[in-house]
């Protein structure tokens, strides 16, 4: 109803409403069909766009589709684990077949058991190794082996670290922890930042499109929000005073970082019904009028609202369900 083109007379608003209305219509067609919804939940739009349904048989039920997806997920996790640990194993067996080659054929005729030569296993060796990546270039190798030869056996376990520094220091555990804290962790964080920046660059056009859609949605909500606020004020109900969504910097040690938030007061007020706002357990980026202001980073929703003339405030992590108003959100008079 909010995005229906007939609800808007202004040509520009009508055009924006048509675009958003088409998106809502496409979503409804998928989510109202149990099979299409199951495919979308598992494979996303890629699963819906595959021509000929190569991804999944159309006759499968949603339960069968989910079971297949879980199986594929387990296989992917196993492959990732194998790629990270690179397990290797070897079994070698020594066979004493001297009796088979050390006699002439006529010598076997008088032997009991039809003259079959005596062949026995006289030694066996089993080894196994796994790798534990420390950095992108250094890897620790843990290996072990068991051997037996003519009734005598033994075994060993080895830990091989590639850098000579590990061999040259006293107290390798303490040194490793120091290296982990001072070198490896900062290096990994730097790598993560680089990967995040690449992800931002690759998704920049998509984010720009979603931002434009969110801004259009906020424009289309203005009239509805005005009516909602009038109704809520008349009953001393729920009024969203300010709401922000994104990355907040609350840790004093991270003050140098810049907060990345967007104003979502209008979209949240538009979702208020009968003096209640209920958000389900999911990321807020998909809500009307929202978009992701900090791709790949942790986000929260901060809301300052008034209910029955009393100020309330809440900070809710992204992905968690939120229900307001609540007494626990009240701001004390002293505050």
XYZ file of C-alpha atoms in Angstrom:
335
model
C 0.000 0.000 0.000
C 2.839 2.377 0.846
C 4.560 1.932 -2.535
C 1.474 1.624 -4.747
C 1.925 4.118 -7.615
C -1.712 5.244 -7.446
C -1.076 6.580 -3.929
C 1.268 9.287 -5.240
C 0.459 12.199 -7.554
C 3.888 13.770 -7.832
C 5.490 12.376 -11.050
C 8.908 11.817 -9.426
C 7.441 10.118 -6.358
C 5.200 8.059 -8.631
C 8.228 6.884 -10.614
C 10.133 5.932 -7.457
C 7.047 4.199 -6.073
C 6.719 2.085 -9.229
C 10.313 0.852 -8.883
C 9.866 -0.128 -5.241
C 6.426 -1.594 -5.868
C 7.881 -3.894 -8.538
C 10.534 -5.105 -6.073
C 7.844 -5.831 -3.479
C 5.775 -7.653 -6.086
C 8.728 -9.840 -7.100
C 9.454 -10.650 -3.463
C 5.815 -11.563 -2.845
C 5.759 -13.950 -5.809
C 8.749 -15.820 -4.401
C 7.873 -15.777 -0.701
C 4.248 -16.827 -1.243
C 5.336 -19.983 -3.108
C 6.669 -22.620 -0.631
C 9.017 -24.192 -3.167
C 10.370 -20.900 -4.546
C 10.831 -19.624 -1.010
C 12.813 -22.729 -0.020
C 15.050 -22.353 -3.091
C 15.587 -18.648 -2.372
C 16.358 -19.277 1.301
C 19.056 -21.755 0.297
C 20.481 -20.533 -3.009
C 19.396 -16.884 -3.147
C 18.440 -15.227 -6.427
C 21.028 -17.331 -8.256
C 18.897 -20.411 -7.617
C 15.804 -18.697 -9.003
C 17.590 -17.420 -12.110
C 19.111 -20.750 -13.166
C 17.585 -21.722 -16.484
C 16.322 -25.299 -16.622
C 16.578 -25.680 -12.818
C 20.049 -27.200 -12.964
C 20.576 -26.290 -9.331
C 17.702 -28.342 -7.938
C 14.944 -30.527 -9.278
C 11.605 -28.735 -9.329
C 9.793 -31.826 -7.988
C 11.716 -31.720 -4.706
C 9.915 -30.572 -1.595
C 11.226 -27.732 0.589
C 12.337 -30.286 3.189
C 14.326 -32.240 0.563
C 15.894 -29.016 -0.716
C 17.009 -28.051 2.808
C 18.410 -31.532 3.453
C 20.385 -31.331 0.215
C 21.680 -27.891 1.164
C 22.777 -29.095 4.622
C 24.606 -32.014 3.019
C 26.424 -29.677 0.633
C 27.275 -27.376 3.536
C 28.838 -30.261 5.457
C 30.872 -31.264 2.427
C 32.084 -27.678 1.963
C 33.091 -27.455 5.620
C 34.998 -30.731 5.353
C 36.800 -29.473 2.235
C 37.684 -26.201 3.981
C 39.048 -28.110 6.965
C 41.128 -30.358 4.714
C 42.450 -27.342 2.832
C 43.476 -25.654 6.075
C 45.008 -28.696 7.799
C 46.195 -30.519 4.656
C 46.179 -33.964 6.322
C 48.622 -36.495 4.891
C 49.089 -40.127 5.717
C 51.245 -43.032 4.573
C 51.262 -46.747 5.285
C 54.154 -48.929 4.129
C 54.419 -52.678 4.563
C 57.551 -54.816 4.197
C 57.059 -58.376 2.944
C 59.684 -61.097 3.202
C 59.246 -63.211 0.083
C 62.732 -64.696 0.055
C 61.316 -68.217 0.113
C 59.437 -67.443 -3.085
C 62.525 -66.672 -5.152
C 65.360 -68.533 -3.382
C 64.484 -72.141 -4.295
C 64.219 -74.162 -7.433
C 60.769 -75.308 -8.457
C 61.480 -78.963 -7.718
C 62.373 -78.118 -4.106
C 58.712 -77.275 -3.371
C 57.346 -80.678 -4.222
C 58.308 -82.262 -0.900
C 57.056 -79.372 1.273
C 53.871 -79.842 3.348
C 50.819 -77.857 2.249
C 51.256 -78.433 -1.452
C 54.625 -76.724 -1.725
C 53.514 -73.116 -1.278
C 56.431 -70.819 -0.398
C 56.518 -69.052 2.975
C 55.736 -65.320 2.734
C 55.445 -63.070 5.807
C 55.086 -59.387 6.740
C 58.213 -58.436 8.671
C 57.818 -54.677 9.028
C 55.195 -51.935 8.874
C 55.352 -48.136 9.055
C 52.404 -45.744 9.533
C 52.767 -41.942 9.476
C 50.317 -39.035 9.655
C 50.741 -35.262 9.527
C 48.579 -32.143 9.705
C 49.356 -28.490 9.055
C 48.300 -25.459 11.109
C 48.624 -22.119 9.244
C 50.253 -19.405 11.385
C 50.331 -16.708 8.700
C 49.849 -16.668 4.943
C 53.475 -17.803 4.506
C 54.317 -19.800 7.659
C 52.766 -23.107 8.670
C 53.360 -25.383 11.657
C 53.442 -29.103 10.901
C 52.496 -31.747 13.497
C 53.436 -35.275 12.513
C 53.635 -38.685 14.104
C 54.625 -42.197 13.108
C 54.519 -45.799 14.299
C 56.911 -48.533 13.130
C 57.404 -52.226 13.750
C 60.209 -54.455 12.467
C 60.693 -58.123 13.272
C 58.596 -57.875 16.411
C 60.091 -54.612 17.706
C 58.191 -51.344 17.470
C 58.412 -47.646 18.205
C 56.879 -44.287 17.463
C 57.414 -40.533 17.569
C 55.612 -37.202 17.414
C 57.228 -34.126 15.858
C 56.305 -30.450 15.738
C 57.975 -28.611 12.867
C 57.907 -24.831 12.737
C 59.267 -23.283 9.538
C 60.928 -20.189 10.946
C 64.380 -20.606 12.500
C 63.425 -18.042 15.112
C 61.296 -20.642 16.850
C 64.305 -22.903 17.261
C 66.668 -20.192 18.453
C 64.645 -18.883 21.408
C 64.214 -20.027 24.952
C 60.647 -20.472 26.042
C 59.070 -21.061 22.631
C 55.538 -20.922 23.985
C 55.992 -17.426 25.442
C 57.716 -16.272 22.298
C 54.963 -17.700 20.125
C 52.295 -15.882 22.156
C 54.250 -12.654 21.759
C 54.581 -13.189 18.017
C 50.882 -14.009 17.831
C 49.962 -10.759 19.585
C 52.488 -8.365 18.075
C 52.850 -9.668 14.528
C 50.331 -12.289 13.483
C 47.172 -10.653 14.828
C 47.981 -7.194 13.422
C 48.903 -8.825 10.107
C 45.647 -10.777 10.032
C 43.685 -7.617 10.898
C 45.445 -5.761 8.094
C 44.591 -8.577 5.696
C 40.975 -8.493 6.835
C 40.863 -4.742 6.258
C 42.240 -5.213 2.761
C 39.698 -7.934 2.019
C 36.935 -5.740 3.430
C 38.011 -2.826 1.259
C 38.012 -5.057 -1.814
C 34.533 -6.260 -0.878
C 33.355 -2.662 -0.513
C 34.758 -1.760 -3.916
C 33.148 -4.772 -5.595
C 29.761 -4.061 -3.993
C 29.881 -0.266 -4.340
C 27.367 -0.138 -7.198
C 24.958 -2.445 -5.373
C 25.228 -0.376 -2.179
C 24.643 2.825 -4.149
C 21.503 1.308 -5.673
C 20.202 0.192 -2.276
C 20.955 3.614 -0.819
C 18.949 5.254 -3.592
C 16.068 2.824 -2.991
C 16.173 3.564 0.754
C 16.119 7.330 0.178
C 13.200 6.928 -2.213
C 11.356 4.826 0.350
C 11.857 7.491 3.031
C 10.373 10.147 0.719
C 7.356 7.956 0.050
C 6.879 7.336 3.781
C 6.602 10.995 4.798
C 2.823 11.298 4.552
C 2.189 7.959 6.265
C 4.616 8.836 9.058
C 2.905 12.176 9.627
C -0.443 10.406 10.131
C 1.118 7.767 12.404
C 2.740 10.434 14.602
C -0.566 12.325 14.897
C -2.319 9.135 15.982
C 0.402 8.189 18.490
C 0.520 11.708 19.972
C -3.236 11.675 20.519
C -2.943 8.516 22.661
C 0.411 9.316 24.331
C 1.807 6.394 22.381
C 5.123 5.525 20.754
C 7.046 8.356 19.097
C 10.462 7.683 17.528
C 12.500 10.807 18.321
C 15.794 9.681 16.800
C 17.084 6.395 15.428
C 20.471 5.522 13.961
C 21.716 2.366 12.307
C 25.303 1.342 11.615
C 28.646 1.156 13.399
C 28.925 2.904 16.768
C 32.251 3.516 18.512
C 31.706 3.026 22.259
C 35.122 1.674 23.291
C 37.509 4.409 24.493
C 40.444 2.556 22.953
C 38.812 2.908 19.515
C 37.963 6.597 19.629
C 40.141 7.206 16.590
C 37.661 5.170 14.529
C 34.806 7.021 12.872
C 31.196 6.064 13.509
C 29.319 5.058 10.350
C 25.577 5.454 10.881
C 22.477 6.519 8.989
C 19.312 8.194 10.279
C 16.418 5.702 10.263
C 13.920 7.649 12.383
C 11.333 7.870 9.601
C 11.496 4.181 8.547
C 11.110 3.002 12.164
C 8.194 5.335 12.874
C 6.533 4.000 9.734
C 6.701 0.496 11.232
C 4.967 1.535 14.471
C 1.510 0.017 14.837
C -0.775 0.381 17.862
C 2.055 1.949 19.877
C 4.345 -1.029 19.281
C 7.439 -1.644 17.176
C 8.428 -5.269 16.624
C 11.528 -6.239 14.627
C 12.285 -9.902 14.008
C 15.605 -11.689 14.503
C 17.311 -10.670 11.258
C 19.671 -8.025 9.916
C 18.037 -4.619 9.627
C 19.563 -3.833 6.227
C 16.529 -5.366 4.524
C 13.986 -3.113 6.244
C 12.262 -0.449 4.129
C 14.278 2.765 4.217
C 17.432 0.998 5.480
C 20.700 0.168 3.746
C 24.152 -0.991 4.874
C 26.332 2.044 5.750
C 29.381 -0.062 6.667
C 29.658 -3.256 4.641
C 31.264 -6.159 6.464
C 31.390 -4.441 9.873
C 29.365 -5.019 13.022
C 26.247 -2.872 13.188
C 23.706 -1.859 15.819
C 20.399 -0.009 15.985
C 20.140 2.854 18.488
C 16.679 4.240 19.195
C 15.623 7.215 21.316
C 11.860 7.173 21.737
C 9.045 8.569 23.835
C 6.237 6.500 25.313
C 3.543 7.882 27.617
C 5.544 11.073 27.823
C 8.643 9.295 29.181
C 11.987 9.126 27.364
C 13.400 5.709 26.494
C 16.603 4.562 24.788
C 17.928 1.220 23.539
C 20.983 -0.016 21.653
C 20.258 -3.313 19.886
C 22.867 -5.405 18.017
C 22.079 -6.052 14.375
C 20.452 -9.425 13.834
C 18.749 -9.533 17.229
C 15.004 -9.195 17.679
C 13.761 -5.897 19.113
C 10.454 -5.078 20.747
C 9.574 -1.622 22.043
C 8.393 -0.064 24.267
C 9.926 -1.741 27.311
C 10.284 -0.481 30.872
C 13.956 -1.530 30.855
C 14.556 1.145 28.185
C 13.402 4.030 30.406
C 15.828 6.869 30.977
C 16.034 7.903 34.629
C 15.224 11.515 35.458
C 18.748 11.982 36.876
C 20.234 10.847 33.578
